[in-house]
XYZ file of C-alpha atoms in Angstrom:
554
model
C -13.023 -23.837 8.655
C -16.452 -24.878 7.240
C -17.027 -24.881 3.395
C -19.952 -22.459 4.267
C -17.331 -19.752 4.712
C -15.538 -18.562 1.502
C -11.952 -18.474 2.249
C -10.399 -14.823 1.427
C -6.752 -14.810 1.551
C -4.727 -11.853 2.808
C -1.590 -10.903 0.528
C 1.040 -8.357 1.769
C 2.506 -7.207 -1.606
C 5.784 -5.788 -0.287
C 8.457 -3.895 -1.867
C 11.216 -6.438 -0.811
C 9.365 -9.574 0.481
C 5.776 -10.749 0.125
C 3.551 -12.999 1.854
C 0.248 -14.886 2.134
C -2.104 -15.874 4.870
C -5.450 -17.265 5.784
C -7.662 -17.745 8.842
C -7.683 -21.319 9.865
C -10.705 -23.455 11.401
C -9.870 -22.079 14.840
C -9.971 -18.555 13.789
C -6.203 -17.982 13.846
C -4.333 -16.030 10.931
C -1.705 -18.545 9.662
C 1.070 -17.583 7.271
C 1.490 -20.063 4.290
C 5.163 -21.151 3.564
C 6.287 -20.918 0.068
C 7.808 -24.004 -2.112
C 11.301 -23.427 -0.362
C 9.393 -23.489 2.893
C 10.075 -19.815 3.612
C 7.356 -17.678 5.473
C 8.212 -14.620 3.285
C 9.040 -14.444 -0.253
C 11.561 -11.901 -1.983
C 9.614 -9.575 -4.362
C 12.088 -10.394 -7.067
C 11.437 -11.430 -10.623
C 13.953 -13.165 -13.135
C 13.012 -13.333 -16.656
C 14.716 -16.739 -17.596
C 14.046 -17.002 -21.100
C 10.639 -18.044 -21.663
C 10.360 -18.692 -17.797
C 9.498 -16.396 -14.901
C 11.145 -17.015 -11.708
C 10.232 -15.365 -8.397
C 11.865 -15.356 -4.847
C 15.082 -16.574 -3.603
C 16.429 -18.083 -6.929
C 15.489 -14.752 -8.771
C 17.350 -12.791 -5.938
C 20.514 -15.070 -6.364
C 20.201 -14.668 -10.214
C 20.680 -11.029 -9.950
C 24.393 -11.509 -9.537
C 24.948 -13.166 -12.750
C 22.019 -11.825 -14.819
C 21.570 -8.081 -13.523
C 19.651 -6.967 -16.643
C 17.125 -9.665 -16.685
C 16.003 -9.346 -12.897
C 13.431 -6.930 -11.670
C 13.502 -5.742 -7.973
C 11.679 -3.009 -5.869
C 8.591 -3.019 -8.538
C 6.482 -1.647 -5.933
C 8.163 1.800 -6.001
C 7.290 1.890 -9.715
C 3.497 1.292 -9.275
C 1.405 3.872 -10.777
C 3.878 5.365 -12.821
C 3.159 5.956 -16.579
C 6.829 6.124 -17.621
C 7.977 2.899 -16.346
C 8.387 0.137 -18.799
C 10.634 -2.835 -18.556
C 11.620 -4.534 -21.982
C 12.622 -8.144 -22.348
C 12.799 -10.183 -25.543
C 11.127 -7.640 -27.487
C 8.216 -7.482 -25.272
C 7.638 -4.479 -22.502
C 5.956 -5.013 -19.105
C 4.387 -2.542 -16.751
C 4.716 -2.730 -13.069
C 1.232 -4.280 -12.665
C 2.327 -7.257 -14.845
C 5.503 -7.585 -12.894
C 3.743 -7.521 -9.723
C 1.373 -9.945 -10.804
C 4.045 -12.718 -11.115
C 4.958 -11.906 -7.461
C 1.311 -12.524 -6.546
C 0.974 -15.596 -8.641
C 4.182 -17.169 -6.880
C 2.764 -16.795 -3.302
C -0.435 -17.876 -4.388
C 0.660 -21.080 -6.447
C 2.896 -22.107 -3.495
C 0.109 -21.607 -0.980
C -2.245 -23.726 -3.327
C 0.168 -26.548 -3.177
C 0.623 -26.502 0.396
C -3.156 -26.112 1.506
C -4.671 -27.910 -1.280
C -7.126 -25.086 -2.169
C -7.533 -22.728 -5.025
C -6.500 -18.921 -4.010
C -9.253 -17.138 -5.741
C -10.758 -14.056 -3.370
C -7.945 -12.029 -1.825
C -7.417 -8.719 0.097
C -3.838 -7.121 -1.250
C -2.314 -4.587 1.292
C -0.659 -1.271 -0.133
C 1.197 1.419 1.668
C -1.181 3.833 3.601
C 0.472 6.865 1.470
C -0.384 5.287 -1.760
C -2.440 7.610 -4.020
C -4.972 6.827 -6.543
C -2.754 5.535 -9.401
C -0.611 3.445 -7.218
C -3.983 1.939 -5.450
C -5.357 1.349 -8.833
C -2.237 -0.367 -10.130
C -2.030 -2.627 -7.180
C -5.774 -3.669 -7.790
C -4.909 -4.336 -11.581
C -1.839 -6.347 -10.655
C -4.294 -8.692 -8.586
C -6.771 -8.859 -11.506
C -4.080 -9.696 -14.070
C -3.053 -12.466 -11.758
C -6.320 -14.137 -12.043
C -7.791 -13.011 -8.601
C -11.217 -11.546 -7.303
C -9.724 -8.672 -5.465
C -12.170 -8.051 -2.448
C -10.427 -5.001 -1.420
C -7.231 -3.068 -1.219
C -6.298 -2.096 2.432
C -3.482 0.157 3.914
C -0.594 -1.924 5.589
C -0.761 -0.240 8.979
C -4.490 -0.858 8.964
C -3.931 -4.577 8.557
C -1.135 -4.501 11.109
C -3.513 -2.880 13.708
C -6.305 -5.455 12.814
C -3.728 -8.183 13.643
C -2.429 -6.428 16.616
C -6.201 -5.681 18.010
C -7.172 -9.052 17.702
C -4.363 -10.664 19.665
C -4.165 -8.003 22.522
C -6.856 -8.485 25.221
C -6.454 -5.074 26.836
C -8.578 -2.057 27.178
C -9.145 0.417 24.459
C -6.080 2.148 23.285
C -4.644 4.754 20.772
C -1.855 3.124 18.825
C 1.004 4.557 16.568
C 1.896 2.240 14.100
C 5.505 2.691 12.664
C 5.765 0.794 9.550
C 9.410 0.705 8.131
C 9.406 -1.651 5.264
C 11.940 -2.454 2.593
C 10.882 0.457 0.209
C 8.280 2.464 2.173
C 7.573 4.149 5.253
C 3.956 4.715 6.983
C 3.321 6.379 10.175
C -0.662 5.936 11.311
C -2.400 6.620 14.497
C -5.297 4.192 15.154
C -7.934 4.094 17.764
C -8.659 0.467 18.465
C -11.882 -0.055 20.308
C -13.801 -3.322 21.190
C -16.174 -2.704 18.417
C -14.114 -0.752 15.991
C -10.733 0.107 14.511
C -10.519 3.808 13.482
C -7.722 5.166 11.606
C -7.189 8.899 12.927
C -4.384 10.143 10.686
C -1.626 8.593 8.478
C 1.465 10.055 6.959
C 4.913 8.733 5.593
C 6.726 8.316 2.305
C 6.387 5.809 -0.133
C 10.049 6.157 -1.438
C 11.482 5.903 2.041
C 12.750 2.343 3.415
C 15.182 -0.348 4.022
C 16.705 -0.132 0.403
C 17.746 3.727 1.299
C 19.660 2.433 4.109
C 21.291 -0.187 1.565
C 21.958 2.732 -0.987
C 24.003 4.826 1.444
C 26.116 1.766 2.049
C 26.522 1.440 -1.864
C 27.505 5.094 -1.943
C 29.991 4.707 0.879
C 31.586 1.712 -0.867
C 31.996 3.412 -3.946
C 33.615 6.141 -2.330
C 36.081 3.949 -0.685
C 36.893 1.824 -3.849
C 37.667 5.267 -5.523
C 39.790 6.445 -2.893
C 41.810 3.113 -2.527
C 42.355 2.762 -6.271
C 42.743 6.487 -6.952
C 40.197 6.358 -9.499
C 36.998 8.619 -10.515
C 35.263 5.723 -12.283
C 31.571 5.502 -11.627
C 31.709 1.484 -10.955
C 27.717 1.736 -10.571
C 27.557 1.895 -14.363
C 28.508 -1.630 -14.483
C 25.428 -3.440 -13.926
C 27.281 -6.481 -12.440
C 29.218 -4.341 -9.836
C 25.898 -2.402 -9.190
C 24.153 -5.701 -8.332
C 26.827 -7.161 -6.391
C 27.053 -4.151 -4.185
C 23.559 -4.115 -3.678
C 23.475 -7.598 -2.302
C 26.672 -6.730 -0.057
C 25.023 -3.691 1.385
C 22.008 -5.532 2.436
C 23.749 -8.491 3.895
C 26.292 -5.964 5.562
C 23.330 -4.109 7.016
C 21.814 -7.294 8.824
C 25.131 -8.086 10.205
C 25.637 -4.750 11.613
C 22.413 -5.226 13.521
C 24.507 -7.930 15.480
C 27.937 -6.779 15.225
C 30.024 -3.573 15.579
C 31.540 -3.909 12.199
C 31.859 -6.064 8.868
C 34.321 -6.585 6.377
C 33.202 -6.113 2.547
C 34.911 -6.946 -0.465
C 34.495 -4.929 -3.738
C 35.801 -6.356 -7.108
C 35.645 -4.373 -10.152
C 37.721 -4.090 -13.634
C 40.455 -6.365 -12.284
C 40.696 -4.571 -8.844
C 39.805 -5.982 -5.637
C 39.338 -3.566 -2.584
C 38.673 -4.632 0.958
C 36.511 -2.281 3.154
C 35.519 -2.294 6.682
C 32.343 -0.936 7.649
C 31.697 0.060 11.354
C 28.274 0.379 12.876
C 29.144 3.743 14.010
C 29.716 4.823 10.286
C 26.712 3.063 9.198
C 24.548 5.017 11.787
C 26.363 8.371 10.676
C 25.787 7.870 6.892
C 21.947 6.906 7.274
C 20.996 9.403 10.322
C 19.168 11.571 7.944
C 16.948 8.659 6.837
C 16.099 7.783 10.349
C 15.651 11.521 11.116
C 13.108 11.718 8.363
C 10.998 9.092 9.916
C 10.714 11.138 13.095
C 9.968 14.206 11.366
C 7.048 12.494 9.443
C 5.973 11.075 12.640
C 5.677 14.564 14.018
C 3.891 15.784 11.123
C 1.364 13.044 11.480
C 0.850 13.898 15.146
C 0.339 17.445 14.493
C -2.587 16.373 12.169
C -3.917 14.189 14.655
C -3.865 16.905 17.287
C -5.767 19.037 14.976
C -8.477 16.266 15.236
C -8.505 16.251 18.895
C -6.041 13.513 19.714
C -3.063 14.793 21.623
C -1.805 11.363 23.286
C -1.077 7.833 22.317
C -0.878 4.699 24.442
C 1.533 2.558 22.418
C 3.864 2.414 19.601
C 4.117 -0.837 17.766
C 6.915 -1.323 15.040
C 6.207 -3.384 11.768
C 8.022 -3.914 8.708
C 11.444 -5.611 8.512
C 13.463 -2.660 8.592
C 12.596 -1.832 12.179
C 15.038 -4.762 13.215
C 17.772 -2.247 13.049
C 18.428 -1.325 16.553
C 18.990 2.271 15.934
C 15.100 2.398 15.111
C 13.824 1.364 18.626
C 16.521 3.327 20.156
C 15.580 6.612 18.387
C 11.802 6.079 19.165
C 12.685 5.641 22.810
C 14.913 8.614 22.978
C 12.087 10.760 21.018
C 8.919 9.688 22.809
C 9.873 8.238 26.124
C 8.159 4.960 25.381
C 9.314 1.299 24.656
C 8.194 0.515 21.475
C 6.638 -2.835 20.723
C 8.022 -5.097 17.889
C 4.960 -6.744 16.531
C 5.235 -9.865 14.061
C 7.291 -7.291 11.680
C 7.364 -9.701 8.740
C 4.024 -11.262 9.095
C 1.611 -8.653 10.856
C 0.272 -7.221 7.510
C -0.404 -10.424 5.528
C -2.043 -11.624 9.000
C -3.993 -8.629 9.330
C -5.317 -8.680 5.684
C -6.433 -12.338 6.312
C -8.442 -11.511 9.386
C -9.777 -8.453 7.420
C -10.738 -11.112 4.570
C -12.385 -13.394 7.054
C -14.501 -10.837 8.646
C -15.441 -10.001 4.835
C -16.554 -13.368 4.307
C -18.451 -13.791 7.649
C -20.038 -10.443 7.249
C -21.047 -11.675 3.760
C -22.980 -14.477 5.266
C -24.574 -12.542 7.833
C -25.793 -9.869 5.175
C -27.234 -12.653 3.084
C -29.065 -14.193 5.866
C -30.411 -10.690 7.210
C -31.482 -9.640 3.736
C -33.321 -12.993 3.484
C -35.182 -12.456 6.593
C -35.954 -8.996 6.095
C -36.820 -8.909 2.520
C -34.049 -6.282 1.852
C -31.499 -6.011 -0.936
C -27.759 -7.481 -0.303
C -26.670 -4.274 -2.013
C -27.403 -2.154 1.126
C -24.617 -3.819 3.133
C -23.877 -0.939 5.488
C -27.487 0.028 6.039
C -28.269 -3.569 6.819
C -25.788 -3.976 9.602
C -26.595 -0.472 11.044
C -30.658 -0.851 11.122
C -31.402 -4.532 11.548
C -32.981 -4.923 15.095
C -30.722 -6.512 17.706
C -32.772 -9.421 18.117
C -32.699 -10.453 14.284
C -29.015 -9.914 14.539
C -28.578 -12.198 17.385
C -30.821 -14.829 15.488
C -29.001 -14.699 12.494
C -25.448 -14.701 14.147
C -26.500 -18.049 16.180
C -27.474 -19.718 12.942
C -24.419 -19.059 11.281
C -22.317 -19.930 14.088
C -24.098 -23.137 14.099
C -23.729 -23.802 10.532
C -20.385 -23.054 10.258
C -18.584 -24.117 13.412
C -17.297 -20.501 13.930
C -18.051 -19.543 17.499
C -20.803 -17.022 18.160
C -18.340 -14.336 19.410
C -16.311 -14.532 16.233
C -19.384 -13.961 14.189
C -20.326 -11.099 16.017
C -17.020 -9.571 15.710
C -17.215 -9.843 12.047
C -19.491 -6.686 12.176
C -16.681 -4.715 13.759
C -16.494 -1.399 12.155
C -12.989 -0.446 10.373
C -12.590 3.114 9.316
C -9.660 4.458 7.324
C -8.966 7.836 6.162
C -7.850 9.425 2.822
C -4.227 9.457 2.211
C -4.121 12.433 -0.049
C -6.302 15.532 -0.617
C -8.312 15.736 -3.821
C -9.562 18.522 -6.046
C -10.240 20.193 -9.188
C -8.705 23.118 -11.234
C -10.676 26.323 -10.842
C -9.862 29.990 -11.246
C -9.834 32.093 -8.008
C -11.074 35.413 -7.672
C -7.617 37.021 -8.721
C -8.116 35.126 -11.988
C -5.391 32.626 -11.254
C -5.522 28.901 -11.489
C -5.589 26.850 -8.279
C -6.731 23.466 -7.100
C -9.814 23.666 -5.016
C -9.716 20.534 -2.689
C -13.166 18.914 -2.289
C -11.807 16.112 0.047
C -8.985 16.650 2.546
C -6.134 14.416 3.613
C -7.027 12.235 6.475
C -10.891 12.699 5.895
C -12.476 9.303 7.077
C -13.575 7.175 4.145
C -15.949 6.564 2.643
C -16.814 10.155 1.914
C -19.008 12.000 -0.674
C -18.627 15.681 -1.130
C -20.081 18.308 -3.581
C -19.078 21.799 -4.646
C -20.613 24.083 -7.291
C -18.257 26.024 -9.667
C -19.254 28.295 -12.378
C -18.336 28.650 -16.096
C -16.034 31.527 -16.768
C -17.280 32.449 -20.246
C -20.576 32.683 -21.786
C -21.489 30.541 -24.699
C -18.904 27.813 -23.488
C -19.388 24.582 -25.495
C -17.596 22.184 -22.718
C -15.639 22.201 -19.489
C -12.448 20.225 -19.104
C -12.471 19.104 -15.512
C -8.947 18.316 -14.205
C -8.819 15.992 -11.111
C -5.998 16.594 -8.809
C -4.216 15.119 -6.044
C -1.872 16.619 -3.440
C -0.725 16.157 0.129
C -1.649 19.172 1.930
C -4.537 20.030 4.257
C -5.274 23.272 2.539
C -8.678 24.097 0.871
C -6.921 25.811 -1.975
C -3.424 25.041 -3.349
C -1.476 25.986 -6.292
C -1.508 23.680 -9.363
C 2.434 23.246 -9.010
C 2.049 21.384 -5.671
C -0.542 18.889 -7.163
C -0.631 15.898 -9.663
C -3.197 15.564 -12.345
C -4.679 12.010 -11.939
C -7.402 12.323 -14.419
C -9.504 14.340 -16.699
C -13.265 14.561 -17.487
C -14.997 16.520 -20.191
C -18.822 17.794 -19.619
C -20.343 19.007 -22.874
C -22.448 22.056 -22.364
C -25.795 23.327 -23.889
C -25.873 26.021 -26.192
C -26.412 29.525 -25.276
C -25.245 29.301 -21.694
C -24.589 32.577 -20.049
C -21.272 33.277 -18.233
C -21.217 32.056 -14.342
C -23.542 29.047 -15.047
C -23.336 26.596 -12.251
C -21.686 23.303 -12.631
C -21.901 21.128 -9.627
C -18.963 18.463 -9.008
C -19.343 15.497 -6.692
C -16.412 13.438 -5.520
C -16.915 9.995 -4.085
C -13.904 8.305 -2.586
C -14.486 4.806 -1.402
C -13.169 2.745 1.559
C -10.117 1.563 -0.392
C -9.237 4.790 -1.829
C -10.812 4.742 -5.221
C -12.222 7.845 -6.622
C -15.237 8.524 -8.651
C -16.457 11.959 -9.909
C -19.738 13.013 -11.271
C -20.063 16.974 -12.892
C -23.739 18.158 -13.539
C -24.636 21.240 -15.507
C -27.752 22.053 -13.557
C -29.977 23.939 -16.296
C -30.386 20.589 -18.568
C -29.121 18.135 -16.084
C -26.024 17.130 -18.403
C -23.908 15.088 -16.501
C -20.498 13.228 -17.017
C -19.149 10.409 -14.493
C -15.504 9.523 -14.481
C -13.784 6.772 -12.300
C -10.537 7.664 -12.197
C -8.205 5.447 -14.254
C -5.395 7.371 -15.696
C -2.827 6.410 -18.325
C -0.385 5.790 -15.452
C -2.407 2.567 -14.870
C -2.508 -0.275 -17.252
C -5.821 -0.567 -19.051
C -7.792 -1.535 -22.367
C -5.723 -3.450 -24.974
C -2.796 -3.637 -22.766
C -4.280 -5.005 -19.789
C -6.385 -7.584 -21.747
C -2.910 -8.811 -23.316
C -1.408 -9.210 -19.709
C -4.184 -10.745 -18.459
C -4.127 -13.303 -21.489
C -0.182 -13.855 -20.893
C -0.778 -14.400 -17.407
C -3.532 -16.998 -17.976
C -0.868 -19.176 -19.699
C 2.121 -18.713 -17.407
C 3.588 -20.975 -14.610
C 5.770 -18.767 -12.127
C 8.840 -20.895 -10.731
């Protein structure tokens, strides 16, 4: 690829495994192997004295040092109360995730001899405001210029849409990873990729199948030893069973049964786990993915999409044979397994490549037409076809990228809001409720406004509570919502009761929310970007960045 194109890397920051990719000089997405020559890296962090170790060694070290190893940190992204303590220091999920990002980036730099600076990072479609902001902060702590956070199913669809030379189609992306499940309907056209609806559960994934095996093994140990002891209270035993369960799950994808040995407190027990028993103890987990799929399909039907053409499966957990079997049974369609471990990183890299090409196009068009590069969306939409053709040809000749690829970089990729967002206000019955200004599965970016009214005369200020929920209702109870931020609007003196306050919500294309509230009589306003205490910020963020700058991850 020509140096005229800024390379933007795609990173799949996964619950159990992570990977990094870029687009090569031939326009093909390429996974960059890690230092161990593996295409995916375990998302496991080992605090080894003054060193940070990530990957296979960290995963293996969990057997001997369970209290110094952190796994599945992605499930804690955006949680205010999660703190990991080691050697007198506390670490938030963003900083621990940054070590995983640094590992895949450092290894990539050694392999290709280039600095990893600009990145696109993926997250589950079902992530809310806090989790998305935490993901971005993890990238910033790692020292990256995070160009965008995009949804994992969208990234997979981008990768799929660029390799499949078929007609326009509506695709279901069934994404079952190690820790999260997303189900997304996407309309793939020649010039656009449109997300129609998304659903899922960011606390449902392959780890839950592992945990069911662990629970079965504990029961078997207690039965055979005639003990009621909870052996999982022993960190060494817990870690050993976690590793054994993951290994057993993989074996049962190939064989009908597997032997498992449990050692605890001087007792050694042998257990045989059959595939039938495994299916029995995990059946409800699989059925939950089917139920969530039908919920999403119901939402899609309300938007006019009653049929789909294909189901593609991504995420390593879709390798369990019962997953495609159940999908065939439910939908009468043969699902396609599409690059389950690599599709997301490759799609993110393609998205980054398109961003880079698009940057070049916009800059050239702005120079030709004396317009500001800040009007990115408007420039692409309103530039005359003749000028677009000239600029695309110039860029193709300068960079060596084919003309068709340059033109494809203007492909529209439209996503949707994964949650509904609103504010707390009083209903006519004087009960508090959450009034949603943006509904789940609304196309983003979106801006919407609504006028509310002060309940009292001479009110000095308004506390605006910004809420997130998972319904499509315009008004929901406060109990069914999560507070993600607050803003205070000071009011002028002497305002009568029922004075108007106009609130505007602006949700950008990567799911970041900004609110503006205006008191209209004196035009007083408050602007708030939603960055809550759930996400690392301020002094804590500065300290994390400082620590990361002087850190080598092994």
